[in-house]
Coordinates of C-alpha atoms in Angstrom, one line a residue:
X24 CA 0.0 0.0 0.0
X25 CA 1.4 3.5 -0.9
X26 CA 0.6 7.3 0.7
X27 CA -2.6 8.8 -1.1
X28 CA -1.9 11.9 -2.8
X29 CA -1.4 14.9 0.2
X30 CA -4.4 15.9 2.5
X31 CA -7.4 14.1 2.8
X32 CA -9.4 15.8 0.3
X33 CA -11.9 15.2 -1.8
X34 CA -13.7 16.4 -4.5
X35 CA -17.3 15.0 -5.6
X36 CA -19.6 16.4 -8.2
X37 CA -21.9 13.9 -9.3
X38 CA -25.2 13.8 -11.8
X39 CA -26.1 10.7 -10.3
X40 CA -26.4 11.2 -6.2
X41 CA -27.4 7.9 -5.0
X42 CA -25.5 7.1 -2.1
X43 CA -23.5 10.5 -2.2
X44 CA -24.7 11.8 0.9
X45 CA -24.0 8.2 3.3
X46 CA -20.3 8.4 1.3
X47 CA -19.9 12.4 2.0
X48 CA -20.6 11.9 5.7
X49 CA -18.6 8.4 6.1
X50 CA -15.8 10.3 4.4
X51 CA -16.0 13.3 6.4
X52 CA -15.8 10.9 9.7
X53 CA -12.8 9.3 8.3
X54 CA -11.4 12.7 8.7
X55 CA -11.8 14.4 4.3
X56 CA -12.4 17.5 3.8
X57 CA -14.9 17.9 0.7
X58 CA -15.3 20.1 -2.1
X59 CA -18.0 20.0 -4.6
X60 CA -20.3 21.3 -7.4
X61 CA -23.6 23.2 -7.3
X62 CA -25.9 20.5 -7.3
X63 CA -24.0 17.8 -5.3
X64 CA -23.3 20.5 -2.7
X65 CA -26.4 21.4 -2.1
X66 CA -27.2 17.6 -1.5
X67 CA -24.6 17.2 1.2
X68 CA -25.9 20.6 2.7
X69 CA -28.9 19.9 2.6
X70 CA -28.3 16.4 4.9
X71 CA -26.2 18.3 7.1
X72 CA -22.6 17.4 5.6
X73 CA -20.0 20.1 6.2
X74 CA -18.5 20.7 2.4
X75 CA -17.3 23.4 0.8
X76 CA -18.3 24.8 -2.6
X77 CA -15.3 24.6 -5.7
X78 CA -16.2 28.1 -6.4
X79 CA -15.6 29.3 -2.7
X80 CA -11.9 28.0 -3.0
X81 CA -11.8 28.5 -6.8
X82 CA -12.3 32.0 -6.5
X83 CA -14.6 31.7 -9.5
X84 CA -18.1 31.4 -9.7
X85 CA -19.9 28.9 -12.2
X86 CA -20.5 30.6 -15.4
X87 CA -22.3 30.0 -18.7
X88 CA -25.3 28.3 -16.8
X89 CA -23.3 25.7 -15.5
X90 CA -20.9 24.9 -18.5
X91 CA -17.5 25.9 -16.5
X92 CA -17.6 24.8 -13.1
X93 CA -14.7 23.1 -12.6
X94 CA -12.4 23.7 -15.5
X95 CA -9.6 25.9 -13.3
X96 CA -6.0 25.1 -12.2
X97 CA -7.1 25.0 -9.0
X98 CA -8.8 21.4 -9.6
X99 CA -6.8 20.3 -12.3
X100 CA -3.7 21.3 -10.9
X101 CA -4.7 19.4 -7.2
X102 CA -5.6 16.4 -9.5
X103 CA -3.2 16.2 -11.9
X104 CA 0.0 16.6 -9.7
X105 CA 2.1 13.9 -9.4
X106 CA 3.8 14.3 -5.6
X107 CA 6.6 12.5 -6.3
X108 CA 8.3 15.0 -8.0
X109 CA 9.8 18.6 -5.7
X110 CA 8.8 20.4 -9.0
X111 CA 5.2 19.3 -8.8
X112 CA 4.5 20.1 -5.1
X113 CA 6.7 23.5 -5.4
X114 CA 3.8 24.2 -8.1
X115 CA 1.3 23.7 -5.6
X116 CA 2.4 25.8 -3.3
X117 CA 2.9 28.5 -5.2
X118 CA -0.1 28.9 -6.7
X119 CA -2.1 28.4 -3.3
X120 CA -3.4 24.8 -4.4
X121 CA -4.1 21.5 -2.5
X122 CA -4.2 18.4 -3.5
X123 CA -7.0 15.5 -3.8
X124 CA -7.0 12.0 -2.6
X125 CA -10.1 11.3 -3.9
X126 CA -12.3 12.1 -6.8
X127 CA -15.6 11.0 -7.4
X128 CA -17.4 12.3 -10.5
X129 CA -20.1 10.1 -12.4
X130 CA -21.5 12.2 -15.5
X131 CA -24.6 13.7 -17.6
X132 CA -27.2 11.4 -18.3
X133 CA -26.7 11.2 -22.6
X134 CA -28.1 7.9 -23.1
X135 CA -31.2 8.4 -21.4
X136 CA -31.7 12.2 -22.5
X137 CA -30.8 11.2 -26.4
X138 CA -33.2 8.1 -26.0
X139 CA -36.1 9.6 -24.9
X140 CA -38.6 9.8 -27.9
X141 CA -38.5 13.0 -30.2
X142 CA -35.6 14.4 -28.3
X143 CA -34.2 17.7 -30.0
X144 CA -30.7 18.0 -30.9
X145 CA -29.9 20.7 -28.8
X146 CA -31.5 18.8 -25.4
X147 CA -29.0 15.6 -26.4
X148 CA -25.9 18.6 -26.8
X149 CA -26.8 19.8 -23.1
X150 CA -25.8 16.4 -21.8
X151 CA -22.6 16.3 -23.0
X152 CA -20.7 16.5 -20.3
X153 CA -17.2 18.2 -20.5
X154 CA -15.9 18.9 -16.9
X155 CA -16.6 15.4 -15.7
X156 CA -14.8 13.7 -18.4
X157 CA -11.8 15.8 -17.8
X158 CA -11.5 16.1 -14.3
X159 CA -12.2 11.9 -14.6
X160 CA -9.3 11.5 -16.9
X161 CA -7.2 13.7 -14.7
X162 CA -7.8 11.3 -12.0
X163 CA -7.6 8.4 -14.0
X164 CA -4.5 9.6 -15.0
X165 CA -2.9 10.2 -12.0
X166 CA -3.9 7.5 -10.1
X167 CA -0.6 6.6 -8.5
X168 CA -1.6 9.5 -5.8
X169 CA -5.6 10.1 -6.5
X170 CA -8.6 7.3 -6.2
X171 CA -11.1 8.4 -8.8
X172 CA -14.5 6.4 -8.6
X173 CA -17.5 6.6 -11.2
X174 CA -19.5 4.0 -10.5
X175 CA -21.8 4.7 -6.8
X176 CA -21.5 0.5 -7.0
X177 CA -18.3 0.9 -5.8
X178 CA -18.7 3.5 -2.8
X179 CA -19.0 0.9 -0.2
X180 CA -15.9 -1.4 -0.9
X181 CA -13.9 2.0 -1.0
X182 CA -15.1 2.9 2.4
X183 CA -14.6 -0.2 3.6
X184 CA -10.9 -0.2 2.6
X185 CA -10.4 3.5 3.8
X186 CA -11.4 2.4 7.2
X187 CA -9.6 -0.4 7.7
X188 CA -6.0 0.7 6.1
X189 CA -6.4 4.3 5.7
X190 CA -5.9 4.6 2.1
X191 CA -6.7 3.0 -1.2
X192 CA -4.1 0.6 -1.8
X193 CA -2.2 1.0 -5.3
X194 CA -3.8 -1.9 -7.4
X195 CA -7.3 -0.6 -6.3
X196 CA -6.7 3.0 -7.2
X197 CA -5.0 1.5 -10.5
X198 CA -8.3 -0.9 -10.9
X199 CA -10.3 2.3 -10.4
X200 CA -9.0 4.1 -13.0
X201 CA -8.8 1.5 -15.7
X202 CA -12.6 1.7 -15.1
X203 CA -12.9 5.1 -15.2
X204 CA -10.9 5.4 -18.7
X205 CA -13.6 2.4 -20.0
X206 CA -16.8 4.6 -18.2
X207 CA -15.0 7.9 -20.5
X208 CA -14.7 5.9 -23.5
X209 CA -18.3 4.3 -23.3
X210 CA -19.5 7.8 -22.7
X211 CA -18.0 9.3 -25.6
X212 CA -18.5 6.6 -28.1
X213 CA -22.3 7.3 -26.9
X214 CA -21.7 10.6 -27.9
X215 CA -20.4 9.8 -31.5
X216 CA -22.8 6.9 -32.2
X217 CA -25.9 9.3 -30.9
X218 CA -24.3 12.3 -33.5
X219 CA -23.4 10.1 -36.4
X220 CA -27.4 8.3 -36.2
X221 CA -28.7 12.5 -36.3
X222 CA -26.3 12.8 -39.3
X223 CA -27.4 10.1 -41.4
X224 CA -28.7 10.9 -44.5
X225 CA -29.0 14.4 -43.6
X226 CA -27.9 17.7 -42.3
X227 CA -29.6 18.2 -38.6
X228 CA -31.3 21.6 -37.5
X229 CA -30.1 22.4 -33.8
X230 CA -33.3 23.5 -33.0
X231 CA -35.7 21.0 -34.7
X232 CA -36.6 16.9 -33.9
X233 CA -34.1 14.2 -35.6
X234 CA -34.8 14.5 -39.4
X235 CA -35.8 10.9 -40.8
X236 CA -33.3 8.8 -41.6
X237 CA -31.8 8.1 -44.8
X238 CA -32.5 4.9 -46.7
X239 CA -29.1 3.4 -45.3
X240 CA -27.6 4.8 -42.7
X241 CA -24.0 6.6 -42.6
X242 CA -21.5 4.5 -41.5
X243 CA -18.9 5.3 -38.7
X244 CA -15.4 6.6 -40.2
X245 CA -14.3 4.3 -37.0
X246 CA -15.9 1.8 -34.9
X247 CA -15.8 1.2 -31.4
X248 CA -17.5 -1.3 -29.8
X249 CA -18.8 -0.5 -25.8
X250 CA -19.9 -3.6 -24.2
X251 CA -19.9 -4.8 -20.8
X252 CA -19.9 -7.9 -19.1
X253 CA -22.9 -9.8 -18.8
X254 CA -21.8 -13.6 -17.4
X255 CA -18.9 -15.9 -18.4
X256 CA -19.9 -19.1 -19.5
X257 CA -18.7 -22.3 -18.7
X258 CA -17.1 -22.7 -22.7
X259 CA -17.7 -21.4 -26.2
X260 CA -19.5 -22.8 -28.8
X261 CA -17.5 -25.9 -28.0
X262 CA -15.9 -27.2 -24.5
X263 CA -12.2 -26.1 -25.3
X264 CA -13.1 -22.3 -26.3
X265 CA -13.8 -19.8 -23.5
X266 CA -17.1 -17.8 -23.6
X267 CA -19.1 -15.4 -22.2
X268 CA -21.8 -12.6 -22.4
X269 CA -21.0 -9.0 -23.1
X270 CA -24.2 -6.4 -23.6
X271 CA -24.3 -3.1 -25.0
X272 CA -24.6 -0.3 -22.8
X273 CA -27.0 1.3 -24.3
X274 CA -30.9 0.4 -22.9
X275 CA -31.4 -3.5 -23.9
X276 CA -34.8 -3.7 -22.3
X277 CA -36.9 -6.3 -24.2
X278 CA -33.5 -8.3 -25.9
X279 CA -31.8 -11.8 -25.0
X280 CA -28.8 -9.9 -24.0
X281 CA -31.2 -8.4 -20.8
X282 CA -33.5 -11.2 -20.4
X283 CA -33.8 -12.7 -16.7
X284 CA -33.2 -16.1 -16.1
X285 CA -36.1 -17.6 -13.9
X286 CA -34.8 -21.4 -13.8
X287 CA -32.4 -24.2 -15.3
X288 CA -29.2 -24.8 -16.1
X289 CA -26.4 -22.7 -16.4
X290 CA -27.2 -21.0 -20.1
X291 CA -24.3 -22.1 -23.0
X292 CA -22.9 -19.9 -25.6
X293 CA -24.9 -21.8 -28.1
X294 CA -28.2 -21.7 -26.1
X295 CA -28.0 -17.9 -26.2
X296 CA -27.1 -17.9 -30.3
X297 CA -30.3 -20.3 -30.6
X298 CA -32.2 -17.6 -27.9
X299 CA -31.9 -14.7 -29.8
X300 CA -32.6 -16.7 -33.6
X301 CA -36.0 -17.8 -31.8
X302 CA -36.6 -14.4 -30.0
X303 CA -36.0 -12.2 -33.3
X304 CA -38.3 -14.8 -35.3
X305 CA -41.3 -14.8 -32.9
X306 CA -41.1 -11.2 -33.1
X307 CA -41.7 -10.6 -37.1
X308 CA -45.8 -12.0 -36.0
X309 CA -48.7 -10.3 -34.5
X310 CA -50.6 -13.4 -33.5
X311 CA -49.7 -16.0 -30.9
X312 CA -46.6 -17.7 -31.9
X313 CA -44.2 -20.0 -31.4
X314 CA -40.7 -20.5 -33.0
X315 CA -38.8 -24.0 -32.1
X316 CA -34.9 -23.2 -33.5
X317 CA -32.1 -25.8 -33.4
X318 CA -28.7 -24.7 -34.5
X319 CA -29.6 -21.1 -35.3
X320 CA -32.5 -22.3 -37.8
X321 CA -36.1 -22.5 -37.4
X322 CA -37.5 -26.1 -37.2
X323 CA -40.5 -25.3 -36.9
X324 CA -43.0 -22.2 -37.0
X325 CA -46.7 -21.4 -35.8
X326 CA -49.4 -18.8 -35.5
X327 CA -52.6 -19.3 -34.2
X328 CA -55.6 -18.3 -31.3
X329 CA -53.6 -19.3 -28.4
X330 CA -50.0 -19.5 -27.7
X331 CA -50.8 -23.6 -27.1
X332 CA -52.3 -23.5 -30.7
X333 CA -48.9 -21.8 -31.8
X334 CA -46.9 -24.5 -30.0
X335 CA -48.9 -27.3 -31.5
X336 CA -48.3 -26.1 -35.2
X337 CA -44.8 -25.5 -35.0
X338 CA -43.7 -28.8 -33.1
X339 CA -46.0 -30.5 -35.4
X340 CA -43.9 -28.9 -38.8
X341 CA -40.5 -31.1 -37.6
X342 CA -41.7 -33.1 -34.4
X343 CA -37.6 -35.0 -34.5
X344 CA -35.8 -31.3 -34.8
X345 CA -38.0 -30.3 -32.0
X346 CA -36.7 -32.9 -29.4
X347 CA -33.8 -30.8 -27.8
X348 CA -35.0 -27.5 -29.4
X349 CA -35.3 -23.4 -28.1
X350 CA -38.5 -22.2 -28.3
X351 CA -39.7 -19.1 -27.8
X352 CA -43.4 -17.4 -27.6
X353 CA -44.6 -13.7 -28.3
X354 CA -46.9 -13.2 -25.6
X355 CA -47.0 -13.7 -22.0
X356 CA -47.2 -18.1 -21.4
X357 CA -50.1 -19.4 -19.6
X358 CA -50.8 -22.5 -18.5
X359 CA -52.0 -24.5 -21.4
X360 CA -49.0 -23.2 -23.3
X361 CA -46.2 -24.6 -20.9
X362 CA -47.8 -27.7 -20.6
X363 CA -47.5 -28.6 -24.1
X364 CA -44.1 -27.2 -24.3
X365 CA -42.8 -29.6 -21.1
X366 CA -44.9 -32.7 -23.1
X367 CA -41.3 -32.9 -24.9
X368 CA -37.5 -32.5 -24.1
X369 CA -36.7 -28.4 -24.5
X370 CA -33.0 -26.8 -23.5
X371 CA -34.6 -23.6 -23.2
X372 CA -37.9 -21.5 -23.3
X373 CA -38.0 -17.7 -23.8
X374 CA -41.0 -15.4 -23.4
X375 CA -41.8 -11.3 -22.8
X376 CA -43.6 -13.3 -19.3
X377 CA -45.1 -16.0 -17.9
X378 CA -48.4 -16.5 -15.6
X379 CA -47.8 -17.6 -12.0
X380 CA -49.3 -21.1 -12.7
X381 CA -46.9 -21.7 -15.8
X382 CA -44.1 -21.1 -13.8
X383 CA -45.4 -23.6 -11.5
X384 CA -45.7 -26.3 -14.9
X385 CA -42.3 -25.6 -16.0
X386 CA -40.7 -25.7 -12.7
X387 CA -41.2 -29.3 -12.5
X388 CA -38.7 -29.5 -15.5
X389 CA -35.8 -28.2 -13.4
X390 CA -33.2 -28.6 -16.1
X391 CA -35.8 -26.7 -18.4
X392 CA -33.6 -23.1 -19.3
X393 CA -36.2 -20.6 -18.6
X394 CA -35.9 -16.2 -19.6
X395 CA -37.9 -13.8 -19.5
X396 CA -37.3 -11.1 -21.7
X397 CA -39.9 -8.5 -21.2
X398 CA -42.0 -7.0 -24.2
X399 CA -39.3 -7.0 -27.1
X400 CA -38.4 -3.5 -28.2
X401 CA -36.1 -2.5 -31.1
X402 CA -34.5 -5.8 -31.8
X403 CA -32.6 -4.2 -34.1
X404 CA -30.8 -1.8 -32.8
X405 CA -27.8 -0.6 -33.6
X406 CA -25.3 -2.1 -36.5
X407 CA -25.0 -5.8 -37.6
X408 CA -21.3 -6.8 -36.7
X409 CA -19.1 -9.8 -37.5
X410 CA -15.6 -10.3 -37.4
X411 CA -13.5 -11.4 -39.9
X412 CA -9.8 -12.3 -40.2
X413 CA -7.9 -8.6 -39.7
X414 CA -11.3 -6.9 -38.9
X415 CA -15.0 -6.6 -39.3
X416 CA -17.6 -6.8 -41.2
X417 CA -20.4 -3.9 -40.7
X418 CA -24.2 -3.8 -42.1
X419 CA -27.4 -2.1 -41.1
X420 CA -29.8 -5.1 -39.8
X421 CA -32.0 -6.5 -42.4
X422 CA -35.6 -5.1 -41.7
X423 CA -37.0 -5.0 -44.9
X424 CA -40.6 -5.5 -44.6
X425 CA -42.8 -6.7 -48.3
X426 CA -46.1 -6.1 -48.3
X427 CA -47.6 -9.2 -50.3
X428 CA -50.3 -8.0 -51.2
X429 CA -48.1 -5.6 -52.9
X430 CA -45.7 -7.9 -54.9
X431 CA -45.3 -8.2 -58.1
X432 CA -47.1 -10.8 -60.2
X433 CA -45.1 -12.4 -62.9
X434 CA -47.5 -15.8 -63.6
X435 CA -50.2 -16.0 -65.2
X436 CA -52.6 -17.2 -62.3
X437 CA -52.9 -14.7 -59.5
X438 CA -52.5 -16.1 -56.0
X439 CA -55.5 -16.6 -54.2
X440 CA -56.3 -14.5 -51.3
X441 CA -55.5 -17.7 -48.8
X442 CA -52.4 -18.1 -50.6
X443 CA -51.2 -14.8 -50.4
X444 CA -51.4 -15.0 -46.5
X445 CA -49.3 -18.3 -46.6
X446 CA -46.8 -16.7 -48.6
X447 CA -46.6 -13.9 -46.4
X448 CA -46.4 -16.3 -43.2
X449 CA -43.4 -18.4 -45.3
X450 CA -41.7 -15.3 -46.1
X451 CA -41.4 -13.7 -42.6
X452 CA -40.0 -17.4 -41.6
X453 CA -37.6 -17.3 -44.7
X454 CA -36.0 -14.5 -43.9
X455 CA -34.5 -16.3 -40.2
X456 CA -33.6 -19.6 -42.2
X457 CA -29.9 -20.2 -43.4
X458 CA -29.3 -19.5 -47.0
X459 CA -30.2 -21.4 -48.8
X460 CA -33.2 -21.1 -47.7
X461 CA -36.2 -22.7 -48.7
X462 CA -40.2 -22.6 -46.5
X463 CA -43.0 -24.5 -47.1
X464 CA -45.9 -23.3 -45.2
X465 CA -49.8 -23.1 -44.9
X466 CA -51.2 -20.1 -43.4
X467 CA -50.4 -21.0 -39.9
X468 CA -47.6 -22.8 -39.8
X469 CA -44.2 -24.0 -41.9
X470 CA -44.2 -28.3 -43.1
X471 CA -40.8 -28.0 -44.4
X472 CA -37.8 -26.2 -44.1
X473 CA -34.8 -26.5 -46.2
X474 CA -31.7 -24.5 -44.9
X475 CA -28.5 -24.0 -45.5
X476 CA -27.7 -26.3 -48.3
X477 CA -24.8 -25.2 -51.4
X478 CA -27.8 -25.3 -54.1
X479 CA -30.9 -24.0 -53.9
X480 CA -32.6 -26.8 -55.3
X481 CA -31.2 -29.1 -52.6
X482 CA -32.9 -26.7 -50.2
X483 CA -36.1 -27.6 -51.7
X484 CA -35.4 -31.3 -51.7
X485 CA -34.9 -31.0 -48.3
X486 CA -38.1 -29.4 -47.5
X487 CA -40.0 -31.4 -49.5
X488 CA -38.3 -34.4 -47.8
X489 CA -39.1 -32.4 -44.4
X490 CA -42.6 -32.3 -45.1
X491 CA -44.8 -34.8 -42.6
X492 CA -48.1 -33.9 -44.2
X493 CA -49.2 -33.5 -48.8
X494 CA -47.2 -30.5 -49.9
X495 CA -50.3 -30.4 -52.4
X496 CA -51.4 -26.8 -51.9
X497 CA -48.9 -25.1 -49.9
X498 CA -46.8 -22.2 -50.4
X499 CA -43.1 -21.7 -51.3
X500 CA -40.9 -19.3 -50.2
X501 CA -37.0 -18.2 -51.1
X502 CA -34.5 -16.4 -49.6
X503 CA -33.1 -15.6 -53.0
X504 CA -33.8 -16.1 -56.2
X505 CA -34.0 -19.6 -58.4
X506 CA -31.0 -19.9 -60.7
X507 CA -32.8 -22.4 -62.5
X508 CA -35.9 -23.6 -63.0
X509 CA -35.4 -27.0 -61.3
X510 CA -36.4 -25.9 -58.2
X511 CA -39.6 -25.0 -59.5
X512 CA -40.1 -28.1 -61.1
X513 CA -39.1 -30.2 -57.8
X514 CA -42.1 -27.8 -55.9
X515 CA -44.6 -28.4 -58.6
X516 CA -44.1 -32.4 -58.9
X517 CA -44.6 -31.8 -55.1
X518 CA -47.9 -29.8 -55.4
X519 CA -47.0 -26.5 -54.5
X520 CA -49.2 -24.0 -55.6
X521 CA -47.8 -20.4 -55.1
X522 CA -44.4 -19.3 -54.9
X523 CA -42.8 -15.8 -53.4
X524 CA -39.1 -15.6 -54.6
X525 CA -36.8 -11.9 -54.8
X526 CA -36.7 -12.3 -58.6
X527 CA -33.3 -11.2 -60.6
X528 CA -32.0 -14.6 -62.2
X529 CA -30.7 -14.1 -65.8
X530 CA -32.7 -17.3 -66.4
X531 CA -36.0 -15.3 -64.3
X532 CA -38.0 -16.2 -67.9
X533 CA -37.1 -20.0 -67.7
X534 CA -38.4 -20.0 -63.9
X535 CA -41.5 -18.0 -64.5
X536 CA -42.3 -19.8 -67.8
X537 CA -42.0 -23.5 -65.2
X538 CA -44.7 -21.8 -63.3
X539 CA -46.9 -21.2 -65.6
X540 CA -46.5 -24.7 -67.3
X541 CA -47.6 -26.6 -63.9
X542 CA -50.5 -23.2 -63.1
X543 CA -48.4 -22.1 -60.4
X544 CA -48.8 -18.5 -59.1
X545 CA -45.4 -16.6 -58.3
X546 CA -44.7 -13.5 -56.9
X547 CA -41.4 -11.5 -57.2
X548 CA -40.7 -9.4 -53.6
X549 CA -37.7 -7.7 -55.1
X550 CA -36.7 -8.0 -51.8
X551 CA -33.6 -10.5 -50.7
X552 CA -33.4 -12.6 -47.3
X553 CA -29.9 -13.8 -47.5
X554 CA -28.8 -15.2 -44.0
X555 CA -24.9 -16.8 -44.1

């Protein structure tokens, strides 16, 4: 353990004042003398904490409404020197200033001002903070003599090492400050990523709402990505790679990445890949649903009156892929619901909530993974990232929507108003399947999926093959368009009736003309769903 920088002072301006006042008078007890800010001084006076005001010793009052409070040798120069060095304390003395031992600064609330709905450009400017950053760096910066602390979490284990040695010992005031260069770098990459959004596409008014955004967004010049720790996982995607769960730190209310587990096992990095698949499919439907994904891919798909109904359907679409499975539901569970989910072997079950009495049905499957996730809200937030060898790999999320009643007709026949609906229920599943991607559905529910096979033909084998029920009738949807007409011909020998495809082959004549031979109807979205 080394000497803390000088007297015990300390300097606290916080934004955030929960448990400021209990930390003011512990610290004043422990014998600290404390300076601070307008609002966080009034807090402490207001509780009955001696503390004395920046300005008072400053010699300069706050000006520009608040904008310079702090910004003054006086605190930079008592934060910032290191007294180690005779040149550095000789400084000090000169110009009349004292050193601090402690600084504890947490900052303008940004994220929550800039995501509040319509909030104006100049509000979001307001809460960019520029004295706490700086006099947090300072600290940070200095921490050899200085403890800086940002986070109220962390009040009480600095108390309790205060009181029982004194002083912060050197690898907590180093520990400290490595945090408080990640909280400075989270807040600024806020700032940039709030900034950049308002620029997208065009030029922002200070003094009106954010303009609408651009049909693609503008893309960062650089990209940082802020994430914190969620859990570590007991391995990777397989037992000899580490894993764990990082979140953004932006508001993830309503995502896997927030949800609350209720009961179960310990959650696997592939558990939470095959989570979020399920959660972001259920999502894309307004009626009950259920989504049952194994290895990132839908197995099986249904709407219907209840969520039991929805359950039914899509166990019913691949009964053998379900064994093992994730599903997840779009409303709250009730009771019916669970029970037929428990009727078969799940690894995990995800829903926005879940009745008191269907807690008490899947309880009784005490391996059963169980979240709760809350209402989703904006599942696709933010960019789509991947990494690749020597860097990333950067997109805005895919959240094309096609009206189908909209799409273009290039048969002969028409599809039929029932049809239409199936196509549109196959194409909202397509889109969450693995290129290539191939859905046959009904209205309600998929009877074969084909994913992720090399030809696209192939993927309709496969989800012919799939099929437990006459394809006669159904619906056919693609990720992407048909190279050839073979895939068309496979579907019609099948029985399918209507087709929804993206359209854009060189050979799109050869496919539409196999349509018409068998009396298919097909339907070009000019929309494509690729998913690698």
């Amino acid at each position: 353990m080394t000497r803390q920088a000088g007297k015990k002072r300390a300097l606290l301006s916080v934004f955030d004042k929960t448990g400021v006042v209990d930390l003011g008078r512990e610290l004043c007890t422990l014998g600290y003398t404390l300076l601070s800010t307008g609002g966080t001084a009034a807090a402490l006076k207001d509780a009955g904490v001696p503390v004395v005001e920046i300005a008072r010793y400053t010699g300069q009052p706050e000006i520009l409404e608040g904008r310079v409070k702090t910004l003054h040798p006086k605190v930079h120069g008592g934060i910032l020197a290191d007294l180690a060095k005779e040149s550095h304390r000789a400084d000090l003395t000169r110009s009349g200033i004292e050193p601090f031992a402690l600084v504890i600064v947490n900052l303008y609330p940004f994220r929550e001002v800039a995501a509040r709905p319509g909030a104006r450009l100049e509000e979001v400017i307001e809460m960019i903070d520029v004295g706490g950053p700086a006099m947090v760096r300072a600290a940070a910066k200095n921490h050899r003599h200085v403890g800086v602390v940002v986070d109220p979490g962390d009040y009480e284990a600095v108390l309790r090492e205060l009181r029982e040695g004194g002083a912060l010992r050197d690898e907590t005031r180093f520990a400290l400050a490595v945090k408080a260069f990640a909280h400075t770098a989270s807040y600024d990459a806020a700032i940039r990523d709030e900034l950049n959004a308002r620029l997208a596409g065009t030029t922002a008014n200070v003094s009106g709402a954010l303009p609408a955004p651009a049909a693609r967004p503008v893309l960062p010049g650089r990209l940082t990505i802020e994430a914190r720790l969620v859990q570590e996982l007991r391995y990777g995607e397989n037992p000899h790679q580490g894993g764990a769960l990082y979140a953004d730190t932006s508001d993830i209310s309503g995502t896997v990445a927030a949800a609350r587990q209720l009961q179960g096992k310990d959650l696997s990095f592939n558990n939470i890949v095959d989570l979020d698949a399920a959660w972001r499919a259920v999502n894309e439907f307004d009626r009950p649903a259920a989504v049952i994904v194994k290895h990132n891919n839908p197995c099986g798909v249904g709407v219907g009156a209840s969520l039991k109904d929805a359950f039914i359907k899509a166990r019913q679409g691949d009964p053998t892929s379900a064994f093992g499975g994730i599903v997840a539901f779009n409303r709250t569970l009730d009771p019916p619901a669970a029970s037929e989910a428990v009727s078969i072997f799940l690894e995990c079950l995800i829903a926005p909530g879940y009745e008191a009495a269907a807690r008490d049905v899947l309880a009784e499957k005490k391996n059963l993974r169980v979240m709760e996730a809350g209402p989703a809200r904006d599942l696709f937030r933010g960019l789509d990232v991947r990494r690749v060898t020597g860097g990333y790999l950067v997109q805005d999320w895919d959240t094309a929507v096609v009206d189908m009643t909209k799409a273009r007709v290039v048969t002969k026949r028409r599809p039929a108003t029932e049809e239409l609906r199936a196509l549109d229920f196959a194409w909202r599943v397509a889109k969450h399947v693995k290129s290539n991607a191939i859905v046959l559905a009904l209205t309600d529910r998929t009877i074969g999926i084909g994913a992720g096979q090399m030809s696209r033909v192939d993927s309709v084998r496969l989800a012919i093959m799939k099929s437990l029920v006459p394809v006669k009738g159904a619906v056919m949807a693609s990720d992407a368009f048909f190279p050839f007409r073979d895939g068309i011909d496979e579907a019609a020998r099948a029985g399918v009736a209507a087709v929804a495809q993206p359209g854009g082959s060189l050979k799109d004549s050869e496919v539409i003309a196999a349509a018409d031979e068998r009396g298919m109807a097909m339907v070009f979205t000019d929309v494509r769903h690729f998913r690698h």
